[in-house]
XYZ file of C-alpha atoms in Angstrom:
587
model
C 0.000 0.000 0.000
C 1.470 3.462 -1.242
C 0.454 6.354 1.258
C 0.119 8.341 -1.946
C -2.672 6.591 -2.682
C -4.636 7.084 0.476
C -7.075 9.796 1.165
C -5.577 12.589 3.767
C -7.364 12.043 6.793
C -8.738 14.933 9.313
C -6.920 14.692 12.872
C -10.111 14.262 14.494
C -10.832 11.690 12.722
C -7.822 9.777 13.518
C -8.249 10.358 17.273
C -11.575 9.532 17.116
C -10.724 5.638 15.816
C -8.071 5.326 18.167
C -9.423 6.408 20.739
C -11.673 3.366 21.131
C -9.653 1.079 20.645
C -9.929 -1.339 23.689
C -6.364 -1.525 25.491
C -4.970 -4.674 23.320
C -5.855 -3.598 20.392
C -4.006 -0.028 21.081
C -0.710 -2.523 21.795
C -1.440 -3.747 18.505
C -1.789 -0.909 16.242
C 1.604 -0.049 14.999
C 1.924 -3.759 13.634
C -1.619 -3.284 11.786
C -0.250 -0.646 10.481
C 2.427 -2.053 9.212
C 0.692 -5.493 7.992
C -1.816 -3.051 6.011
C 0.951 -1.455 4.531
C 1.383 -4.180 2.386
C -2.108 -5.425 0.975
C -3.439 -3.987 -2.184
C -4.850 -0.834 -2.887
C -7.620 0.177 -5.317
C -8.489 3.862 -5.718
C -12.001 4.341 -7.735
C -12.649 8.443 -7.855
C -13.033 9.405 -3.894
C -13.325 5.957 -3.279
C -10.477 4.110 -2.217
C -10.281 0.081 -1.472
C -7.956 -1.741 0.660
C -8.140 -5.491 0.968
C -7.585 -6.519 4.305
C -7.826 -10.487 3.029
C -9.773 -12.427 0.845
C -13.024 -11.969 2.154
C -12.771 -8.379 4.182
C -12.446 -5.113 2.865
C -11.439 -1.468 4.026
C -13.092 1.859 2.246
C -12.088 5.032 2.482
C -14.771 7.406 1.117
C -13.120 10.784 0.393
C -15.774 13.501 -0.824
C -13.649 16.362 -1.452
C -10.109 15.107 -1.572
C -10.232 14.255 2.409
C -11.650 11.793 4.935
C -13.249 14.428 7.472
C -15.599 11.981 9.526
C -15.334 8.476 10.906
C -18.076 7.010 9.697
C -16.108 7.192 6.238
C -14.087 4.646 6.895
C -16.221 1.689 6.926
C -14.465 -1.738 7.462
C -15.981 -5.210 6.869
C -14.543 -7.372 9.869
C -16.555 -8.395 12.455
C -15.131 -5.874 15.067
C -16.164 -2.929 13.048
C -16.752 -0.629 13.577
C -14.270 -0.600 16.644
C -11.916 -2.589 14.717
C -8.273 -1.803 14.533
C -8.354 -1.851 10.397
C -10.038 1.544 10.242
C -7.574 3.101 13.320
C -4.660 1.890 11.076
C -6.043 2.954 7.819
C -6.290 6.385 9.373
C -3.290 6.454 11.004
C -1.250 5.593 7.689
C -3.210 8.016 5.599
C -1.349 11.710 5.631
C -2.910 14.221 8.051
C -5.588 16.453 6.454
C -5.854 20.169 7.179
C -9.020 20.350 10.167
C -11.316 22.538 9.983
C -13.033 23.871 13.121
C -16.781 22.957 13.685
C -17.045 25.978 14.993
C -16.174 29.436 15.205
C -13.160 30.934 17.465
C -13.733 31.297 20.717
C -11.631 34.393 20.148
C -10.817 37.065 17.350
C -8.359 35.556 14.983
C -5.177 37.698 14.082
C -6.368 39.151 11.283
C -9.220 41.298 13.838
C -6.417 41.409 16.794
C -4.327 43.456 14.678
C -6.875 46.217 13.855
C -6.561 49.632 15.277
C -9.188 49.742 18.198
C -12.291 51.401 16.899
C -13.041 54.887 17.952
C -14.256 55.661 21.505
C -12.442 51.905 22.735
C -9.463 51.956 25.027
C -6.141 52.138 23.633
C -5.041 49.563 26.040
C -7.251 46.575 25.246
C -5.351 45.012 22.739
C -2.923 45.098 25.229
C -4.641 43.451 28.043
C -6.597 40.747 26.277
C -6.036 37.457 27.479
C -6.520 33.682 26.300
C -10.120 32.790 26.578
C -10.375 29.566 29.128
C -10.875 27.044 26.389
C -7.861 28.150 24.611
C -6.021 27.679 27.874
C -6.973 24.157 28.025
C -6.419 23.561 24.624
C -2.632 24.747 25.144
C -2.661 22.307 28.024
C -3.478 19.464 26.354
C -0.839 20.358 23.455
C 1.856 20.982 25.419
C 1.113 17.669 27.403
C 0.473 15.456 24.197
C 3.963 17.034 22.587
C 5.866 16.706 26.204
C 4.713 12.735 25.662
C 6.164 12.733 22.187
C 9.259 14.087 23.236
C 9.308 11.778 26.605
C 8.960 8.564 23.927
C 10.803 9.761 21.083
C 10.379 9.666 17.141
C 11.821 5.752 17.681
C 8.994 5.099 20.831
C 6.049 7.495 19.590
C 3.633 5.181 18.028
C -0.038 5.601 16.134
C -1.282 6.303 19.463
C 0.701 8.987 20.896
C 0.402 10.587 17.453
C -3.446 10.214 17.464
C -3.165 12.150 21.143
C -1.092 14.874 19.728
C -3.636 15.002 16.806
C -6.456 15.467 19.176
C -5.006 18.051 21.066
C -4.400 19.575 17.646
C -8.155 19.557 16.996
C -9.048 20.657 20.148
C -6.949 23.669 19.772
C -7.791 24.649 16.245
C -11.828 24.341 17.251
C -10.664 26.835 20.311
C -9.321 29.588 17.971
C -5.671 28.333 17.731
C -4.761 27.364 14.525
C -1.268 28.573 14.409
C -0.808 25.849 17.751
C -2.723 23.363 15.901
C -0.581 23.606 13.142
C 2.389 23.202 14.725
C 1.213 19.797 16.417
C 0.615 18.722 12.911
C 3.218 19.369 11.772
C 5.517 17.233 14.761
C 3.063 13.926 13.766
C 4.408 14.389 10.170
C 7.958 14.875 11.293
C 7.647 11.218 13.484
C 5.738 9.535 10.939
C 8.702 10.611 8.330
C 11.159 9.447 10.753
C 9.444 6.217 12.100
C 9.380 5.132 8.191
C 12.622 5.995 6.519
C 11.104 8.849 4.743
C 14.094 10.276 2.387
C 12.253 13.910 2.840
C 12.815 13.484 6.873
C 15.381 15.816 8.839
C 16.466 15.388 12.618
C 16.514 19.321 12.866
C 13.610 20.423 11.685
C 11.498 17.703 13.543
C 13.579 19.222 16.987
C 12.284 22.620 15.486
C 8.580 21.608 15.190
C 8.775 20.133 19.004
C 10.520 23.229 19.773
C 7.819 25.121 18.066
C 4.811 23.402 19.573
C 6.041 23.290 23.162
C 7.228 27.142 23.041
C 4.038 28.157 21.872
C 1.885 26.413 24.015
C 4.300 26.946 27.337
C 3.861 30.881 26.213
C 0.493 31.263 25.663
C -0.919 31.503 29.401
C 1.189 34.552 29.719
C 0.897 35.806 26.282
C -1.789 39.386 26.183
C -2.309 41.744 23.324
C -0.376 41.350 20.157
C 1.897 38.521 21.508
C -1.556 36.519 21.926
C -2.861 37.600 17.945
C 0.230 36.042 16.544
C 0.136 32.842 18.980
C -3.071 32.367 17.995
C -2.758 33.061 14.094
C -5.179 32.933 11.628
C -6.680 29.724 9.979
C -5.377 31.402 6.251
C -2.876 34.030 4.927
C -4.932 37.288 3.830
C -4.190 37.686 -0.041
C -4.169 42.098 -0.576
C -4.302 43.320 -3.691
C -1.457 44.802 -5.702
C -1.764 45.856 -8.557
C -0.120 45.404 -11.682
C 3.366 43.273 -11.595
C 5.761 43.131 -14.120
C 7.973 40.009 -12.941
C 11.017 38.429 -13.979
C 11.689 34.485 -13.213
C 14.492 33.387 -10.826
C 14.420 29.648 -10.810
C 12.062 26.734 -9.751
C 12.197 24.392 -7.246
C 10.926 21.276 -6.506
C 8.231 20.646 -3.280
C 8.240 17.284 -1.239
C 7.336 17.105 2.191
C 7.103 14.689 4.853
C 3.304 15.699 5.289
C 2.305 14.217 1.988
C 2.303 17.148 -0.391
C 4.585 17.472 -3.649
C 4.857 20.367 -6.523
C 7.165 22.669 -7.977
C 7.009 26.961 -6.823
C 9.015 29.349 -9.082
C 10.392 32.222 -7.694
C 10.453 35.640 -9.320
C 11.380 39.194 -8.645
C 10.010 42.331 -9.406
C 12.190 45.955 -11.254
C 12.597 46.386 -7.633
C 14.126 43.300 -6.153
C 11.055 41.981 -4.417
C 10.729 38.632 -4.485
C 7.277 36.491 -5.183
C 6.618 32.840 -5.857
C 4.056 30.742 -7.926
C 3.438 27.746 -6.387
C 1.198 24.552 -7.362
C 1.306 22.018 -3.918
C -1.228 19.353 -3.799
C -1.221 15.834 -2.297
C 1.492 13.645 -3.745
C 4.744 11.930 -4.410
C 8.247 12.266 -6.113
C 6.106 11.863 -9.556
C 4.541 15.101 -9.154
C 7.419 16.968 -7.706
C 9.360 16.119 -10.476
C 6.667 16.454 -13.005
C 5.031 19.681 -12.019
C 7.712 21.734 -13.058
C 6.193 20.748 -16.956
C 2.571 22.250 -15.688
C 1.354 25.715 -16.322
C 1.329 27.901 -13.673
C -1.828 28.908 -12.254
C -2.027 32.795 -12.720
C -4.400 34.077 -15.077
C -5.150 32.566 -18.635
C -0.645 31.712 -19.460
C -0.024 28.562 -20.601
C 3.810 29.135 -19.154
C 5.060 26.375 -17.685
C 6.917 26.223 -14.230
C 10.167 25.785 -15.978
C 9.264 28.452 -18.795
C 8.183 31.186 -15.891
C 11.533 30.349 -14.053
C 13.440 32.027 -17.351
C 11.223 33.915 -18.509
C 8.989 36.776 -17.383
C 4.954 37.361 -16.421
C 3.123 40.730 -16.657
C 0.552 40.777 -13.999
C -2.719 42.825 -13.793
C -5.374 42.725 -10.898
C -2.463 40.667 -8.836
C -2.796 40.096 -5.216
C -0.339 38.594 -2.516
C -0.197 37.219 0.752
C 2.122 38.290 3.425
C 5.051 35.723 2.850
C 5.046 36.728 -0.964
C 2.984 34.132 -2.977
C 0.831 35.351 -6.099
C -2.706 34.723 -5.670
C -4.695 33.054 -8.283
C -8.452 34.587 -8.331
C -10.695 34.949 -10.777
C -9.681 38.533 -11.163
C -6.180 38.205 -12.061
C -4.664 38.835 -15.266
C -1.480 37.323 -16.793
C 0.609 37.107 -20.124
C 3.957 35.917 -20.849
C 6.831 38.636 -20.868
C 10.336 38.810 -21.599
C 12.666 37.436 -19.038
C 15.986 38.718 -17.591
C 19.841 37.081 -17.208
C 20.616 36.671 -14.054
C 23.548 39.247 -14.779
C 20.958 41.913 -16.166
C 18.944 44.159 -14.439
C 16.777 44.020 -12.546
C 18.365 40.528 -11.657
C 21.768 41.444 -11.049
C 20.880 44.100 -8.011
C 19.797 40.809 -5.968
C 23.619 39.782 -6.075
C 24.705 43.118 -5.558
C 23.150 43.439 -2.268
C 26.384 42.703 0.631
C 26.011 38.916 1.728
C 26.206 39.891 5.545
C 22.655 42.391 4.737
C 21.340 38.655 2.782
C 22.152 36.454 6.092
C 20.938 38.839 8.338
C 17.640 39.724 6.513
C 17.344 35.704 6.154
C 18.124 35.376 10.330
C 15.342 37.563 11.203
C 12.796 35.898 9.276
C 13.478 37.016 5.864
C 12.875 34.952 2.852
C 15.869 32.593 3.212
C 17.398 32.819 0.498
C 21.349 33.563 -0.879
C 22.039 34.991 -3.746
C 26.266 34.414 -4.099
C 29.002 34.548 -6.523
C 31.319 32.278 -5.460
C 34.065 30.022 -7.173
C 33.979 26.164 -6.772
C 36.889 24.879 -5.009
C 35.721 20.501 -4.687
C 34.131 19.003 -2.052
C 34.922 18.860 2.308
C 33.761 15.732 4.063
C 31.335 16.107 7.154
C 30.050 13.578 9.094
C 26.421 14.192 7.348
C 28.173 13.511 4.030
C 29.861 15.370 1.116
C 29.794 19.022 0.739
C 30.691 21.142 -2.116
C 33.223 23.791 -1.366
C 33.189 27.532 -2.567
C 34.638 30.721 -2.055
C 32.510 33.324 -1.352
C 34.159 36.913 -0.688
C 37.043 35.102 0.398
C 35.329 33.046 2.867
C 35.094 29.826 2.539
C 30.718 28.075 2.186
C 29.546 24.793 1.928
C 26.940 24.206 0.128
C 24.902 21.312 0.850
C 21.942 19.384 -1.499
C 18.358 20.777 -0.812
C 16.555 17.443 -0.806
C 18.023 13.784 -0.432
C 15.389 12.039 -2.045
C 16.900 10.117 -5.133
C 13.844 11.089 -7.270
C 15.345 14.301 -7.467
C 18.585 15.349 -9.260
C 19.900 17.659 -6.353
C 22.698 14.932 -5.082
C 23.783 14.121 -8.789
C 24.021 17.699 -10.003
C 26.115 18.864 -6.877
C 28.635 15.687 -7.456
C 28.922 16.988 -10.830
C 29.544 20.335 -10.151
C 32.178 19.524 -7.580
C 34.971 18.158 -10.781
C 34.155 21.990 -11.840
C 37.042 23.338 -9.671
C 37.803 26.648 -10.241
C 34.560 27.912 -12.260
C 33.133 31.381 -11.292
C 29.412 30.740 -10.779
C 26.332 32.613 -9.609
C 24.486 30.535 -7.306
C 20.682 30.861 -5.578
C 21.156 29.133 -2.054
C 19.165 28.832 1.021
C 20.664 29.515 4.242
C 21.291 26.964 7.046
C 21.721 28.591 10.353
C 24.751 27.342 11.633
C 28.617 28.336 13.603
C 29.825 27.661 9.640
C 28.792 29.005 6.806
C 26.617 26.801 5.375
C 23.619 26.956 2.509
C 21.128 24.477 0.462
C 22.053 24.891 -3.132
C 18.949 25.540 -4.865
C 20.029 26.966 -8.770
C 22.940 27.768 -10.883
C 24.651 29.470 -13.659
C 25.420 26.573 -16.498
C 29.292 25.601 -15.904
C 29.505 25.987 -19.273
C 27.246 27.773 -21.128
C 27.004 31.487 -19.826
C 23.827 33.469 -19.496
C 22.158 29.530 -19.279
C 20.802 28.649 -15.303
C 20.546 25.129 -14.272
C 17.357 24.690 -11.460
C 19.226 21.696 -9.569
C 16.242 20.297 -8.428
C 14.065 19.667 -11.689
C 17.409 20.134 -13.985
C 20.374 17.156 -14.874
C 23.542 17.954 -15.460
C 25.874 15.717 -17.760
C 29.635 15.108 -17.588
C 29.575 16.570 -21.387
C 28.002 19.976 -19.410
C 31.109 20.560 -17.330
C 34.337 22.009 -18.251
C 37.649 20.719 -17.896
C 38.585 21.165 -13.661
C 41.162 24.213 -13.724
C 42.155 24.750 -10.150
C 43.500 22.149 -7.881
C 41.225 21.057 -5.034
C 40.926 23.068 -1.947
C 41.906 21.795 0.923
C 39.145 22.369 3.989
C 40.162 25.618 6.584
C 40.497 24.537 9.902
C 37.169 24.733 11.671
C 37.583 26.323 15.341
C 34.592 26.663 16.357
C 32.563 26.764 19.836
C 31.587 23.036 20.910
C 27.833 24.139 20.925
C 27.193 20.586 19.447
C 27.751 19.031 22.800
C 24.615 20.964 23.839
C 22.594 20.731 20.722
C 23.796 16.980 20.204
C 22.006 16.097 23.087
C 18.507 17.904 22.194
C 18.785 16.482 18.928
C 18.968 12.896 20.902
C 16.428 13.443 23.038
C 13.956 13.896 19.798
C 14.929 10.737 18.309
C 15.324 8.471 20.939
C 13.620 9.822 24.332
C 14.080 10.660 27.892
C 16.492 7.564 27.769
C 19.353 7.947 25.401
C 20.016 10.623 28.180
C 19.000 8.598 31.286
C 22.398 6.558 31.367
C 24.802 7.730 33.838
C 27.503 8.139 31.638
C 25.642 9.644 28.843
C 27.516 13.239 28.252
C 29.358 12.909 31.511
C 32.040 16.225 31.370
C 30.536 17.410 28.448
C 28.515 20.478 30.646
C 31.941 21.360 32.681
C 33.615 21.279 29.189
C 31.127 23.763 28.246
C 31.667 26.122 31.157
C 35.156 25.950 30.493
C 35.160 27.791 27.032
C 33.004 30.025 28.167
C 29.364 28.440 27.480
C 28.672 28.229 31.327
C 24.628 28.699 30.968
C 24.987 25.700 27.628
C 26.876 23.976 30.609
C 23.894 24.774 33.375
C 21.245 23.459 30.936
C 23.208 20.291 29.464
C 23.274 19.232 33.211
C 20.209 20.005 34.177
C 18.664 18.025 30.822
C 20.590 14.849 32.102
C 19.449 15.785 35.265
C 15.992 15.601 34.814
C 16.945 12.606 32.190
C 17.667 10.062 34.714
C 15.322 11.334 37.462
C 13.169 8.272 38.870
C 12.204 7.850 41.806
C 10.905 4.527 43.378
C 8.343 4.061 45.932
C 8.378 2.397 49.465
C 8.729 -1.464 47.225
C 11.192 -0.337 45.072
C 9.003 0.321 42.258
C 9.622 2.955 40.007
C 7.427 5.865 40.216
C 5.577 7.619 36.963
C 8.482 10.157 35.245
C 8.098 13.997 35.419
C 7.569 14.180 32.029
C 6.870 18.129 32.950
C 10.393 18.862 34.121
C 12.149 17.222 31.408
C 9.733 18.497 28.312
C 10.643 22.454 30.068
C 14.394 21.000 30.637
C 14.542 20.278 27.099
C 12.887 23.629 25.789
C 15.335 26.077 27.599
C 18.149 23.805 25.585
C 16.659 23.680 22.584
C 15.604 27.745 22.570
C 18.910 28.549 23.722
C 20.997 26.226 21.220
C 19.073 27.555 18.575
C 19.298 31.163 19.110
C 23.549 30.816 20.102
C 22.937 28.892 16.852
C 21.916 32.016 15.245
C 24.400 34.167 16.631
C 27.473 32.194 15.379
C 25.860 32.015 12.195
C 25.524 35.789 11.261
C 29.551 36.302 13.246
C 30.076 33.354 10.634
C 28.932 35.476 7.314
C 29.803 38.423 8.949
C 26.325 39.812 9.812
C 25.389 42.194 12.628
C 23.970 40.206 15.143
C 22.504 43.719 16.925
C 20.674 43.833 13.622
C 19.151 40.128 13.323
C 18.216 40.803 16.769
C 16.166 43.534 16.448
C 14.504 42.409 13.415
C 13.030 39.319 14.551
């Protein structure tokens, strides 16, 4: 059974089936899962099959793209409908977007962030507070994601994801979508891991805990303004803008752990503003590697995603949410224009802004991305792999793929690029926060044909592309950096295996007073109190070990993983050369 092929299925809806479950069948749920995995699947329209054996059958019946209520899973066993086949059906289908039965029990962001209305006082946007049920639902989130954590991605089975997806229901149905969005988006980040997913990465399923706990740890202090963006809003407001006159950037390919694949193009404005065209739906490799060959959905063009990404789009009646992304309503208006070289204006300004102002605008919540000319100098070896090695400026990057999954060409282009030693090239990258500097290759000039880009993700590269090497290889600069890993190493471990990989007395022993020693005294204070609250069980009168305080070490773990990630950000921009003061101050 593909998961492609199965419906997405509304959190509540998964939390409703496993939540009644009798107590052995809960034991037993991961295996279903995994014996379901491999029986046929028939997909008929918004109907799809699954034969459970010979004589039973499982139907999923998907009216709208999505499963959104229990009763449309129907199974055929004699335990239905309590039956563990529908609870693992669910559980292996990707997690739909819920939608609240009901309206907010508060205003969403959107009404927050007005100006109060004449004759109200100034100050009550200030003093608002979270309404009772949103207190409960951050509560329950922060409990269901401090379980998650306690277990790990290894230990956190269907049914502590089903618990976190409750509490994410619970909390989108009390006005919190942004919260409920985060919890989503940790069950994708376990399921990934739990099943070898190539799209899954340790960090950024430690930055969705992070998230999710942060948020819901905040928001019984939160008032005003701090509340309106804790809460969110359930979509991004689209404003108009006018008309656009846009030249194309590159394209990149979308595949995520939650299910979703497709191709967004990036373009830029006359003055260096950047928007994107995206087309995202449920999906595999297939689609992220074929959607780059479908027209973009702006207006009556027939450009494709790889025609926009080189050539240009005149825009009338265009609107655009905050982050950016072109809006595609019935009003909008679009033809194909002439496109721009990367070396021409208005393209060229984006490379002629310094690279410290790019990693700082990118640190404080900017776009992301790098725009670099840098000259390729081989490849470095890091314990994560291979990295290709470039001078930038005179200081030294390494630039890493964007995507491991072998559907896409992103680990076979930078291999070939790497025998290019010595070629000047202007690169698009993606910054990766980090004490080195470090970047996701997303684009690139053609090695050898000038004024040609390559988009590294939905382009291949052949060995007749490149040019004959003409620099030796580079040897690596010594790396002298702060041993923030030993903090950082440990959060990361906690993620994937639990409470304890860091419950063994010698797990990390010295590594806090080696920490204090260089200087890192409060990384030192929270390393030891993480393996502190680690290996804290206590027994009772007989000896037996008592329940662990799953509170202490879920709010041990945050203050690590907050203040790894923000010392993370500091060495980054001293790294590049960025004013910290000034990615400070504008996040």
């Amino acid at each position: 059974m593909s998961q492609d092929l199965l419906p997405p299925v509304a959190p509540s809806v998964t939390a409703e089936l496993v939540e009644v479950l009798s107590p052995r069948l809960r034991k037993r749920l991961d295996a279903g899962i995994a014996r379901l995995a491999a029986r046929p699947v028939v997909r008929e329209g918004d109907t799809v099959r699954i034969a459970v054996d010979d004589e039973t059958h499982l139907e999923l019946q998907a009216p709208g793209g999505a499963v959104t209520r229990a009763d449309a899973i129907r199974c055929g066993c004699l335990l239905a409908p309590d039956c563990l086949h529908r609870a693992a059906a669910a559980s292996a289908a990707p997690v739909a977007e819920d939608t609240p039965d009901s309206p907010p029990a508060q205003p969403t962001a959107e009404a927050a962030s007005r100006p109060p209305a004449a004759g109200t006082a100034a100050t009550a946007l200030t003093t608002e507070a979270a309404a009772p049920a949103q207190l409960a639902a951050a509560r329950a989130v922060y409990g269901a994601a401090a379980g998650v954590l306690e277990a790990g991605a290894d230990g956190s089975g269907a049914v502590l994801q089903a618990e976190l997806l409750r509490a994410a229901h619970t909390a989108r149905l009390a006005g919190l979508p942004r919260v409920a969005a985060a919890a989503v988006s940790v069950v994708n980040g376990v399921r990934a891991a739990r099943s070898a997913d190539p799209a899954h990465r340790l960090p950024d399923l430690v930055d969705a805990l992070c998230t999710v706990l942060g948020m819901a740890h905040r928001l019984p202090f939160a008032t005003g303004r701090d509340l309106a963006e804790l809460r969110g809003g359930v979509r991004l407001p689209y404003t108009p803008d006018g008309s656009l006159r846009l030249f194309g950037l590159f394209s990149e390919p979308v595949l995520t752990t939650t299910g979703y694949a497709g191709a967004v193009t990036w373009t830029a404005d006359a003055g260096g503003r950047l928007y994107t065209v995206s087309d995202v739906a449920p999906g595999g490799p297939g689609r992220a590697t074929g959607a780059a060959d479908r027209a973009v959905r702006i207006g009556d063009t027939a450009l494709t995603h790889r025609e926009l990404s080189r050539a240009g789009l005149a825009v009338s009646g265009a609107t655009v949410s905050p982050t950016g992304r072109l809006g595609a309503g019935a009003g909008v208006r679009a033809v194909r224009a002439s496109g721009a070289a990367w070396s021409a204006e208005p393209l060229d300004r984006l490379w002629a802004v310094p690279v410290a102002e790019q990693v700082a605008h990118a640190l404080g919540g900017g776009h992301g991305l790098l725009f670099l000319d840098v000259t390729l100098a081989g490849t470095v070896r890091e314990a994560t792999g291979d990295r290709l090695l470039a001078d930038c400026g005179g200081r030294a990057v390494r630039l890493a793929v964007a995507h491991d999954d072998p559907a896409l060409p992103y680990r076979d282009n930078l291999r070939l690029l790497a025998a290019a030693r010595g070629r000047r090239l202007r690169v698009v990258a993606r910054l990766v926060p980090g004490p080195l500097p470090r970047a996701l290759l997303l684009a690139a000039e053609h090695p050898a044909r000038p004024g040609d880009r390559v988009d590294l993700g939905l382009d291949r590269l052949q060995h007749a592309d490149l040019p004959t090497a003409s620099a030796p290889p580079a040897a690596a600069p010594p790396v002298d950096e702060a041993p923030l890993h030993l903090l950082s190493r440990r959060v990361h471990q906690a993620v994937s295996g639990g409470r304890r990989v860091l419950g063994f007395p010698d797990g990390g022993a010295g590594d806090d007073g080696r920490l204090r020693r260089v200087g890192l005294a409060t990384a030192g204070d929270l390393l030891g109190e993480l393996r502190a609250a680690a290996a804290d069980r206590s027994r009772d009168a007989f000896g037996r070990l008592l329940p662990a305080d799953t509170d202490r070490f879920a709010r041990a773990w945050l203050a690590a993983s907050v203040y790894a990630g923000e010392v993370e950000r500091a060495l980054c921009a001293a790294a590049w050369g960025a004013d910290a003061e000034v990615v400070a101050t504008s996040r």
